Short mmCIF file of N, CA and C in Angstrom, two decimals:
data_model
loop_
_atom_site.label_atom_id
_atom_site.label_comp_id
_atom_site.label_asym_id
_atom_site.label_seq_id
_atom_site.Cartn_x
_atom_site.Cartn_y
_atom_site.Cartn_z
N UNK A 1 0.84 -1.18 0.00
CA UNK A 1 0.00 0.00 0.00
C UNK A 1 0.88 1.24 0.00
N UNK A 2 0.55 2.17 -0.83
CA UNK A 2 1.29 3.43 -0.91
C UNK A 2 0.67 4.46 0.02
N UNK A 3 1.53 5.24 0.61
CA UNK A 3 1.05 6.32 1.47
C UNK A 3 0.43 7.40 0.60
N UNK A 4 -0.50 8.13 1.14
CA UNK A 4 -1.15 9.23 0.43
C UNK A 4 -0.10 10.21 -0.05
N UNK A 5 -0.20 10.63 -1.30
CA UNK A 5 0.69 11.59 -1.95
C UNK A 5 2.14 11.11 -2.07
N UNK A 6 2.39 9.81 -1.97
CA UNK A 6 3.76 9.31 -2.10
C UNK A 6 4.21 9.22 -3.57
N UNK A 7 3.28 9.20 -4.50
CA UNK A 7 3.60 9.20 -5.92
C UNK A 7 3.27 10.57 -6.47
N UNK A 8 4.31 11.31 -6.84
CA UNK A 8 4.11 12.66 -7.36
C UNK A 8 4.14 12.65 -8.88
N UNK A 9 3.68 13.73 -9.46
CA UNK A 9 3.70 13.86 -10.92
C UNK A 9 5.12 13.74 -11.46
N UNK A 10 6.10 14.27 -10.74
CA UNK A 10 7.50 14.19 -11.18
C UNK A 10 7.98 12.75 -11.25
N UNK A 11 7.53 11.91 -10.35
CA UNK A 11 7.95 10.51 -10.35
C UNK A 11 7.32 9.73 -11.50
N UNK A 12 6.22 10.23 -12.05
CA UNK A 12 5.53 9.56 -13.14
C UNK A 12 5.99 10.02 -14.52
N UNK A 13 6.76 11.09 -14.61
CA UNK A 13 7.23 11.59 -15.89
C UNK A 13 8.18 10.59 -16.54
N UNK A 14 8.04 10.45 -17.85
CA UNK A 14 8.88 9.52 -18.61
C UNK A 14 10.36 9.88 -18.45
N UNK A 15 10.68 11.16 -18.39
CA UNK A 15 12.08 11.56 -18.28
C UNK A 15 12.70 11.14 -16.95
N UNK A 16 11.89 10.79 -15.98
CA UNK A 16 12.41 10.36 -14.69
C UNK A 16 12.85 8.90 -14.73
N UNK A 17 12.50 8.16 -15.78
CA UNK A 17 12.87 6.76 -15.92
C UNK A 17 14.11 6.66 -16.78
N UNK A 18 15.12 5.96 -16.31
CA UNK A 18 16.35 5.77 -17.08
C UNK A 18 16.48 4.31 -17.48
N UNK A 19 17.43 4.01 -18.36
CA UNK A 19 17.67 2.64 -18.78
C UNK A 19 17.98 1.73 -17.61
N UNK A 20 18.64 2.28 -16.59
CA UNK A 20 18.98 1.48 -15.41
C UNK A 20 17.74 1.04 -14.64
N UNK A 21 16.61 1.75 -14.83
CA UNK A 21 15.36 1.41 -14.15
C UNK A 21 14.60 0.28 -14.85
N UNK A 22 14.99 -0.05 -16.07
CA UNK A 22 14.25 -1.03 -16.87
C UNK A 22 14.83 -2.42 -16.70
N UNK A 23 13.99 -3.45 -16.80
CA UNK A 23 14.49 -4.83 -16.64
C UNK A 23 15.32 -5.28 -17.84
N UNK A 24 16.13 -6.31 -17.63
CA UNK A 24 16.92 -6.93 -18.69
C UNK A 24 15.98 -7.33 -19.83
N UNK A 25 16.41 -7.09 -21.04
CA UNK A 25 15.60 -7.42 -22.22
C UNK A 25 14.79 -6.25 -22.75
N UNK A 26 14.76 -5.14 -22.02
CA UNK A 26 14.02 -3.96 -22.48
C UNK A 26 14.76 -3.29 -23.64
N UNK A 27 14.01 -2.75 -24.58
CA UNK A 27 14.61 -1.99 -25.67
C UNK A 27 14.88 -0.58 -25.16
N UNK A 28 16.14 -0.16 -25.22
CA UNK A 28 16.54 1.14 -24.71
C UNK A 28 16.56 2.22 -25.78
N UNK A 29 16.93 1.84 -27.01
CA UNK A 29 16.94 2.79 -28.13
C UNK A 29 16.94 2.02 -29.44
N UNK A 30 16.47 2.71 -30.49
CA UNK A 30 16.43 2.13 -31.83
C UNK A 30 16.98 3.17 -32.80
N UNK A 31 17.88 2.72 -33.69
CA UNK A 31 18.46 3.58 -34.71
C UNK A 31 18.23 2.90 -36.06
N UNK A 32 17.83 3.69 -37.08
CA UNK A 32 17.58 3.13 -38.41
C UNK A 32 18.31 3.96 -39.46
N UNK A 33 18.81 3.29 -40.48
CA UNK A 33 19.42 3.96 -41.63
C UNK A 33 18.87 3.31 -42.89
N UNK A 34 18.72 4.09 -43.96
CA UNK A 34 18.27 3.56 -45.25
C UNK A 34 19.24 4.02 -46.33
N UNK A 35 19.23 3.29 -47.44
CA UNK A 35 20.10 3.64 -48.56
C UNK A 35 19.44 3.24 -49.87
N UNK A 36 19.60 4.09 -50.87
CA UNK A 36 19.09 3.80 -52.21
C UNK A 36 20.21 3.32 -53.13
N UNK A 37 21.37 3.01 -52.58
CA UNK A 37 22.51 2.60 -53.39
C UNK A 37 22.36 1.16 -53.87
N UNK A 38 22.53 0.95 -55.17
CA UNK A 38 22.50 -0.38 -55.76
C UNK A 38 23.91 -0.96 -55.77
N UNK A 39 24.05 -2.23 -55.39
CA UNK A 39 25.36 -2.89 -55.34
C UNK A 39 25.30 -4.18 -56.14
N UNK A 40 26.33 -4.42 -56.96
CA UNK A 40 26.48 -5.71 -57.65
C UNK A 40 27.66 -6.41 -56.97
N UNK A 41 27.37 -7.42 -56.15
CA UNK A 41 28.40 -8.09 -55.37
C UNK A 41 29.39 -8.81 -56.26
N UNK A 42 30.66 -8.71 -55.92
CA UNK A 42 31.72 -9.41 -56.63
C UNK A 42 32.29 -10.53 -55.77
N UNK A 43 33.55 -10.86 -55.99
CA UNK A 43 34.17 -11.97 -55.25
C UNK A 43 34.90 -11.50 -53.99
N UNK A 44 34.87 -10.22 -53.70
CA UNK A 44 35.42 -9.74 -52.43
C UNK A 44 34.30 -9.04 -51.66
N UNK A 45 34.40 -9.06 -50.35
CA UNK A 45 33.35 -8.50 -49.49
C UNK A 45 33.16 -7.02 -49.78
N UNK A 46 31.89 -6.66 -50.04
CA UNK A 46 31.52 -5.29 -50.38
C UNK A 46 30.30 -4.89 -49.57
N UNK A 47 30.34 -3.69 -48.97
CA UNK A 47 29.18 -3.18 -48.25
C UNK A 47 28.00 -3.13 -49.20
N UNK A 48 26.84 -3.63 -48.76
CA UNK A 48 25.69 -3.73 -49.67
C UNK A 48 24.41 -3.17 -49.07
N UNK A 49 24.50 -2.54 -47.92
CA UNK A 49 23.34 -1.94 -47.26
C UNK A 49 23.88 -0.75 -46.47
N UNK A 50 23.02 0.08 -45.96
CA UNK A 50 23.54 1.21 -45.20
C UNK A 50 24.24 0.73 -43.92
N UNK A 51 25.22 1.48 -43.48
CA UNK A 51 25.80 1.19 -42.17
C UNK A 51 24.90 1.84 -41.13
N UNK A 52 24.94 1.31 -39.92
CA UNK A 52 24.14 1.88 -38.84
C UNK A 52 25.05 2.01 -37.63
N UNK A 53 24.97 3.15 -36.97
CA UNK A 53 25.81 3.43 -35.81
C UNK A 53 24.93 3.67 -34.59
N UNK A 54 25.30 3.04 -33.48
CA UNK A 54 24.55 3.17 -32.23
C UNK A 54 25.56 3.32 -31.10
N UNK A 55 25.20 4.12 -30.10
CA UNK A 55 26.06 4.32 -28.94
C UNK A 55 25.35 3.70 -27.73
N UNK A 56 25.79 2.51 -27.31
CA UNK A 56 25.15 1.85 -26.17
C UNK A 56 25.25 2.69 -24.89
N UNK A 57 24.21 2.66 -24.08
CA UNK A 57 24.21 3.43 -22.83
C UNK A 57 24.89 2.68 -21.70
N UNK A 58 25.11 1.37 -21.87
CA UNK A 58 25.79 0.56 -20.85
C UNK A 58 26.63 -0.51 -21.54
N UNK A 59 27.76 -0.85 -20.95
CA UNK A 59 28.62 -1.87 -21.56
C UNK A 59 28.01 -3.26 -21.47
N UNK A 60 26.99 -3.43 -20.62
CA UNK A 60 26.32 -4.74 -20.51
C UNK A 60 25.20 -4.92 -21.54
N UNK A 61 24.90 -3.87 -22.30
CA UNK A 61 23.83 -3.94 -23.29
C UNK A 61 24.19 -4.86 -24.45
N UNK A 62 23.16 -5.43 -25.05
CA UNK A 62 23.30 -6.18 -26.29
C UNK A 62 22.74 -5.30 -27.41
N UNK A 63 23.22 -5.53 -28.62
CA UNK A 63 22.73 -4.78 -29.78
C UNK A 63 22.17 -5.79 -30.78
N UNK A 64 20.88 -5.64 -31.09
CA UNK A 64 20.25 -6.45 -32.13
C UNK A 64 20.32 -5.64 -33.42
N UNK A 65 21.10 -6.13 -34.37
CA UNK A 65 21.26 -5.43 -35.64
C UNK A 65 20.59 -6.25 -36.73
N UNK A 66 19.80 -5.58 -37.57
CA UNK A 66 19.05 -6.25 -38.64
C UNK A 66 19.24 -5.49 -39.95
N UNK A 67 19.43 -6.25 -41.01
CA UNK A 67 19.57 -5.67 -42.34
C UNK A 67 18.53 -6.29 -43.27
N UNK A 68 17.97 -5.49 -44.16
CA UNK A 68 17.07 -6.03 -45.18
C UNK A 68 17.27 -5.24 -46.48
N UNK A 69 17.18 -5.96 -47.59
CA UNK A 69 17.32 -5.33 -48.91
C UNK A 69 16.76 -6.27 -49.96
N UNK A 70 16.18 -5.70 -50.99
CA UNK A 70 15.76 -6.49 -52.12
C UNK A 70 16.98 -6.90 -52.92
N UNK A 71 16.85 -7.96 -53.70
CA UNK A 71 17.98 -8.37 -54.52
C UNK A 71 17.58 -9.42 -55.53
N UNK A 72 18.46 -9.61 -56.51
CA UNK A 72 18.23 -10.65 -57.50
C UNK A 72 19.57 -11.21 -57.95
N UNK A 73 19.55 -12.49 -58.31
CA UNK A 73 20.75 -13.12 -58.84
C UNK A 73 20.47 -13.60 -60.26
N UNK A 74 21.54 -13.73 -61.03
CA UNK A 74 21.42 -14.11 -62.44
C UNK A 74 22.69 -14.82 -62.85
N UNK A 75 22.55 -15.78 -63.71
CA UNK A 75 23.72 -16.40 -64.29
C UNK A 75 24.12 -17.71 -63.66
N UNK A 76 25.39 -18.05 -63.80
CA UNK A 76 25.92 -19.36 -63.40
C UNK A 76 25.93 -19.63 -61.92
N UNK A 77 26.48 -20.77 -61.57
CA UNK A 77 26.50 -21.24 -60.19
C UNK A 77 27.25 -20.27 -59.29
N UNK A 78 26.65 -19.94 -58.18
CA UNK A 78 27.25 -19.03 -57.22
C UNK A 78 26.80 -19.38 -55.83
N UNK A 79 27.73 -19.41 -54.92
CA UNK A 79 27.42 -19.50 -53.52
C UNK A 79 27.48 -18.06 -53.00
N UNK A 80 26.36 -17.54 -52.54
CA UNK A 80 26.27 -16.15 -52.10
C UNK A 80 26.55 -16.08 -50.61
N UNK A 81 27.43 -15.16 -50.22
CA UNK A 81 27.90 -15.09 -48.84
C UNK A 81 27.59 -13.73 -48.23
N UNK A 82 27.29 -13.73 -46.92
CA UNK A 82 27.03 -12.49 -46.19
C UNK A 82 27.84 -12.47 -44.91
N UNK A 83 28.15 -11.27 -44.46
CA UNK A 83 28.76 -11.12 -43.15
C UNK A 83 28.40 -9.76 -42.57
N UNK A 84 28.31 -9.72 -41.23
CA UNK A 84 28.10 -8.48 -40.51
C UNK A 84 29.40 -8.14 -39.80
N UNK A 85 29.79 -6.87 -39.95
CA UNK A 85 30.99 -6.40 -39.26
C UNK A 85 30.61 -5.36 -38.20
N UNK A 86 31.27 -5.46 -37.06
CA UNK A 86 31.23 -4.40 -36.04
C UNK A 86 32.57 -3.71 -36.17
N UNK A 87 32.57 -2.48 -36.69
CA UNK A 87 33.85 -1.84 -37.01
C UNK A 87 34.53 -2.65 -38.09
N UNK A 88 35.74 -3.18 -37.79
CA UNK A 88 36.46 -4.01 -38.76
C UNK A 88 36.41 -5.50 -38.40
N UNK A 89 35.64 -5.86 -37.35
CA UNK A 89 35.57 -7.24 -36.88
C UNK A 89 34.32 -7.94 -37.40
N UNK A 90 34.47 -9.09 -38.05
CA UNK A 90 33.33 -9.88 -38.50
C UNK A 90 32.70 -10.54 -37.27
N UNK A 91 31.40 -10.26 -37.05
CA UNK A 91 30.70 -10.85 -35.89
C UNK A 91 29.70 -11.93 -36.32
N UNK A 92 29.34 -11.95 -37.59
CA UNK A 92 28.47 -13.02 -38.12
C UNK A 92 28.86 -13.27 -39.56
N UNK A 93 28.92 -14.56 -39.94
CA UNK A 93 29.33 -14.94 -41.29
C UNK A 93 28.51 -16.14 -41.74
N UNK A 94 27.97 -16.06 -42.93
CA UNK A 94 27.27 -17.19 -43.54
C UNK A 94 27.93 -17.49 -44.87
N UNK A 95 28.69 -18.59 -44.94
CA UNK A 95 29.43 -18.90 -46.16
C UNK A 95 28.54 -19.32 -47.33
N UNK A 96 27.29 -19.62 -47.05
CA UNK A 96 26.37 -19.99 -48.12
C UNK A 96 24.98 -19.49 -47.77
N UNK A 97 24.77 -18.19 -47.96
CA UNK A 97 23.49 -17.56 -47.67
C UNK A 97 22.43 -17.99 -48.68
N UNK A 98 22.84 -18.10 -49.95
CA UNK A 98 21.92 -18.50 -51.02
C UNK A 98 22.75 -19.10 -52.15
N UNK A 99 22.06 -19.70 -53.11
CA UNK A 99 22.76 -20.36 -54.21
C UNK A 99 21.91 -20.28 -55.47
N UNK A 100 22.56 -20.07 -56.61
CA UNK A 100 21.88 -20.06 -57.90
C UNK A 100 22.67 -20.94 -58.85
N UNK A 101 22.00 -21.91 -59.46
CA UNK A 101 22.74 -22.82 -60.35
C UNK A 101 22.24 -22.79 -61.79
N UNK A 102 21.43 -21.82 -62.13
CA UNK A 102 20.94 -21.77 -63.50
C UNK A 102 20.82 -20.32 -63.97
N UNK A 103 20.62 -20.16 -65.28
CA UNK A 103 20.50 -18.83 -65.85
C UNK A 103 19.20 -18.16 -65.47
N UNK A 104 19.03 -16.95 -65.93
CA UNK A 104 17.83 -16.17 -65.61
C UNK A 104 17.99 -15.42 -64.30
N UNK A 105 17.00 -14.60 -63.99
CA UNK A 105 17.02 -13.82 -62.75
C UNK A 105 16.10 -14.46 -61.72
N UNK A 106 16.58 -14.53 -60.47
CA UNK A 106 15.80 -15.07 -59.36
C UNK A 106 15.92 -14.15 -58.17
N UNK A 107 14.90 -14.14 -57.35
CA UNK A 107 14.91 -13.31 -56.15
C UNK A 107 15.99 -13.78 -55.18
N UNK A 108 16.72 -12.84 -54.63
CA UNK A 108 17.73 -13.14 -53.61
C UNK A 108 17.75 -11.98 -52.61
N UNK A 109 16.61 -11.76 -51.99
CA UNK A 109 16.49 -10.70 -51.00
C UNK A 109 17.30 -11.04 -49.75
N UNK A 110 17.63 -10.02 -48.99
CA UNK A 110 18.43 -10.20 -47.79
C UNK A 110 17.60 -9.84 -46.56
N UNK A 111 17.59 -10.76 -45.60
CA UNK A 111 17.05 -10.53 -44.26
C UNK A 111 18.07 -11.17 -43.34
N UNK A 112 18.87 -10.37 -42.68
CA UNK A 112 20.04 -10.89 -41.96
C UNK A 112 20.18 -10.13 -40.65
N UNK A 113 20.31 -10.84 -39.55
CA UNK A 113 20.42 -10.16 -38.26
C UNK A 113 21.37 -10.88 -37.32
N UNK A 114 21.68 -10.19 -36.21
CA UNK A 114 22.62 -10.73 -35.23
C UNK A 114 22.42 -10.01 -33.90
N UNK A 115 22.46 -10.78 -32.81
CA UNK A 115 22.42 -10.20 -31.47
C UNK A 115 23.86 -10.15 -30.97
N UNK A 116 24.39 -8.95 -30.88
CA UNK A 116 25.81 -8.75 -30.57
C UNK A 116 25.99 -8.25 -29.13
N UNK A 117 27.15 -8.52 -28.57
CA UNK A 117 27.53 -8.03 -27.24
C UNK A 117 28.83 -7.24 -27.39
N UNK A 118 28.73 -5.95 -27.77
CA UNK A 118 29.94 -5.19 -28.03
C UNK A 118 30.74 -4.79 -26.79
N UNK A 119 30.14 -4.85 -25.60
CA UNK A 119 30.82 -4.52 -24.33
C UNK A 119 31.49 -3.16 -24.37
N UNK A 120 30.75 -2.15 -24.79
CA UNK A 120 31.29 -0.79 -24.89
C UNK A 120 30.17 0.22 -24.73
N UNK A 121 30.54 1.46 -24.42
CA UNK A 121 29.60 2.58 -24.45
C UNK A 121 30.04 3.59 -25.51
N UNK A 122 30.94 3.17 -26.38
CA UNK A 122 31.40 4.02 -27.49
C UNK A 122 30.51 3.79 -28.71
N UNK A 123 30.47 4.77 -29.59
CA UNK A 123 29.72 4.63 -30.84
C UNK A 123 30.20 3.38 -31.57
N UNK A 124 29.25 2.56 -32.00
CA UNK A 124 29.55 1.27 -32.62
C UNK A 124 28.85 1.21 -33.98
N UNK A 125 29.62 0.91 -35.02
CA UNK A 125 29.09 0.90 -36.39
C UNK A 125 29.01 -0.54 -36.90
N UNK A 126 27.87 -0.87 -37.52
CA UNK A 126 27.66 -2.19 -38.11
C UNK A 126 27.49 -2.04 -39.62
N UNK A 127 28.10 -2.96 -40.35
CA UNK A 127 28.07 -2.96 -41.81
C UNK A 127 27.72 -4.36 -42.30
N UNK A 128 26.88 -4.45 -43.32
CA UNK A 128 26.58 -5.71 -43.97
C UNK A 128 27.40 -5.79 -45.25
N UNK A 129 28.09 -6.93 -45.44
CA UNK A 129 28.87 -7.14 -46.65
C UNK A 129 28.41 -8.40 -47.36
N UNK A 130 28.47 -8.36 -48.69
CA UNK A 130 28.07 -9.51 -49.51
C UNK A 130 29.17 -9.81 -50.51
N UNK A 131 29.27 -11.09 -50.89
CA UNK A 131 30.17 -11.48 -51.97
C UNK A 131 29.81 -12.86 -52.48
N UNK A 132 30.40 -13.23 -53.64
CA UNK A 132 30.10 -14.49 -54.31
C UNK A 132 31.35 -15.37 -54.33
N UNK A 133 31.12 -16.67 -54.42
CA UNK A 133 32.24 -17.61 -54.51
C UNK A 133 32.98 -17.44 -55.84
N UNK A 134 32.23 -17.29 -56.92
CA UNK A 134 32.83 -17.08 -58.24
C UNK A 134 32.26 -15.80 -58.83
N UNK A 135 32.86 -15.32 -59.88
CA UNK A 135 32.39 -14.07 -60.47
C UNK A 135 31.38 -14.30 -61.59
N UNK A 136 30.84 -15.50 -61.72
CA UNK A 136 29.84 -15.79 -62.75
C UNK A 136 28.52 -15.12 -62.37
N UNK A 137 27.87 -14.51 -63.33
CA UNK A 137 26.56 -13.93 -63.09
C UNK A 137 26.60 -12.70 -62.20
N UNK A 138 25.43 -12.23 -61.84
CA UNK A 138 25.28 -11.02 -61.03
C UNK A 138 24.48 -11.31 -59.78
N UNK A 139 24.82 -10.63 -58.69
CA UNK A 139 23.98 -10.58 -57.49
C UNK A 139 23.78 -9.10 -57.21
N UNK A 140 22.65 -8.61 -57.67
CA UNK A 140 22.36 -7.18 -57.56
C UNK A 140 21.49 -6.96 -56.33
N UNK A 141 21.99 -6.15 -55.42
CA UNK A 141 21.32 -5.89 -54.16
C UNK A 141 20.75 -4.48 -54.20
N UNK A 142 19.50 -4.34 -53.73
CA UNK A 142 18.77 -3.08 -53.82
C UNK A 142 18.54 -2.75 -55.29
N UNK A 143 18.12 -3.78 -56.03
CA UNK A 143 18.14 -3.77 -57.48
C UNK A 143 17.19 -2.81 -58.16
N UNK A 144 16.22 -2.26 -57.46
CA UNK A 144 15.35 -1.28 -58.12
C UNK A 144 15.84 0.13 -57.87
N UNK A 145 17.05 0.25 -57.34
CA UNK A 145 17.58 1.57 -57.04
C UNK A 145 17.18 2.02 -55.65
N UNK A 146 16.34 1.25 -54.98
CA UNK A 146 15.99 1.53 -53.60
C UNK A 146 15.19 2.80 -53.38
N UNK A 147 14.42 3.21 -54.35
CA UNK A 147 13.67 4.45 -54.19
C UNK A 147 12.55 4.30 -53.17
N UNK A 148 12.30 5.37 -52.46
CA UNK A 148 11.17 5.41 -51.52
C UNK A 148 11.24 4.34 -50.45
N UNK A 149 10.13 3.64 -50.25
CA UNK A 149 10.05 2.65 -49.19
C UNK A 149 10.75 1.35 -49.55
N UNK A 150 11.29 1.24 -50.76
CA UNK A 150 11.99 0.02 -51.17
C UNK A 150 13.48 0.06 -50.87
N UNK A 151 13.95 1.10 -50.20
CA UNK A 151 15.37 1.24 -49.91
C UNK A 151 15.84 0.16 -48.95
N UNK A 152 17.13 -0.18 -49.06
CA UNK A 152 17.75 -1.11 -48.11
C UNK A 152 17.72 -0.46 -46.72
N UNK A 153 17.56 -1.29 -45.69
CA UNK A 153 17.40 -0.79 -44.33
C UNK A 153 18.35 -1.49 -43.37
N UNK A 154 18.89 -0.72 -42.43
CA UNK A 154 19.68 -1.26 -41.33
C UNK A 154 19.07 -0.72 -40.04
N UNK A 155 18.84 -1.60 -39.07
CA UNK A 155 18.26 -1.21 -37.79
C UNK A 155 19.14 -1.77 -36.67
N UNK A 156 19.45 -0.92 -35.70
CA UNK A 156 20.19 -1.36 -34.51
C UNK A 156 19.34 -1.03 -33.29
N UNK A 157 19.13 -2.02 -32.42
CA UNK A 157 18.36 -1.83 -31.19
C UNK A 157 19.23 -2.17 -29.99
N UNK A 158 19.29 -1.25 -29.03
CA UNK A 158 20.01 -1.54 -27.79
C UNK A 158 19.05 -2.25 -26.84
N UNK A 159 19.49 -3.40 -26.34
CA UNK A 159 18.70 -4.22 -25.42
C UNK A 159 19.40 -4.22 -24.07
N UNK A 160 18.66 -3.91 -23.01
CA UNK A 160 19.25 -3.89 -21.67
C UNK A 160 19.77 -5.26 -21.31
N UNK A 161 20.99 -5.30 -20.76
CA UNK A 161 21.63 -6.56 -20.38
C UNK A 161 21.31 -6.97 -18.95
#
C-alpha cells in the first residue's frame, strides 16, 4: 500500500525513468538507416546496405542489428555469402546464404540479423557485406535503385543486459 501523496507527478514523468530502471531485455533505443545505393556483389566483401551506428548506454547492453534489402541473382553457379561487421571485426558470417545454379534472374532478398555483445559505451558501427564464390553472373542488391520505401534498411536496437 502506498502512502497518500507518495507518488508525485514528477515521479511519473517519462524523463524520470532511465535505462537502469528497466528490466533486462528492455529496448533502450532504436536507430535506423536507409540507402538507395545499388550494389552488384563481386568476389570480395563489399558493403551492400547502409551502415548503422549506435552508442550503447551501458557496456552490458546487447545490440540487435538487422539488415534487409531487395535483390536478384542471375547467371551461373554461385554461392552467395554475407557477413556483418562491427567496425572491422566480423561478428556473423554465412558462407552460403543462397545459391543459384541456372540462368535467368531469381529473387535473392536479404534478411540478416545478429544479437551482438559489443561490451562498450562508445559509438559502434555495423556494416553488412556480400560477396560471391565465383564471379559468374550477377547478385544485384537493392536492385530497383531503392527508391522510396523500397530502400535497403539497417536497424540497430540496444537491449538492456
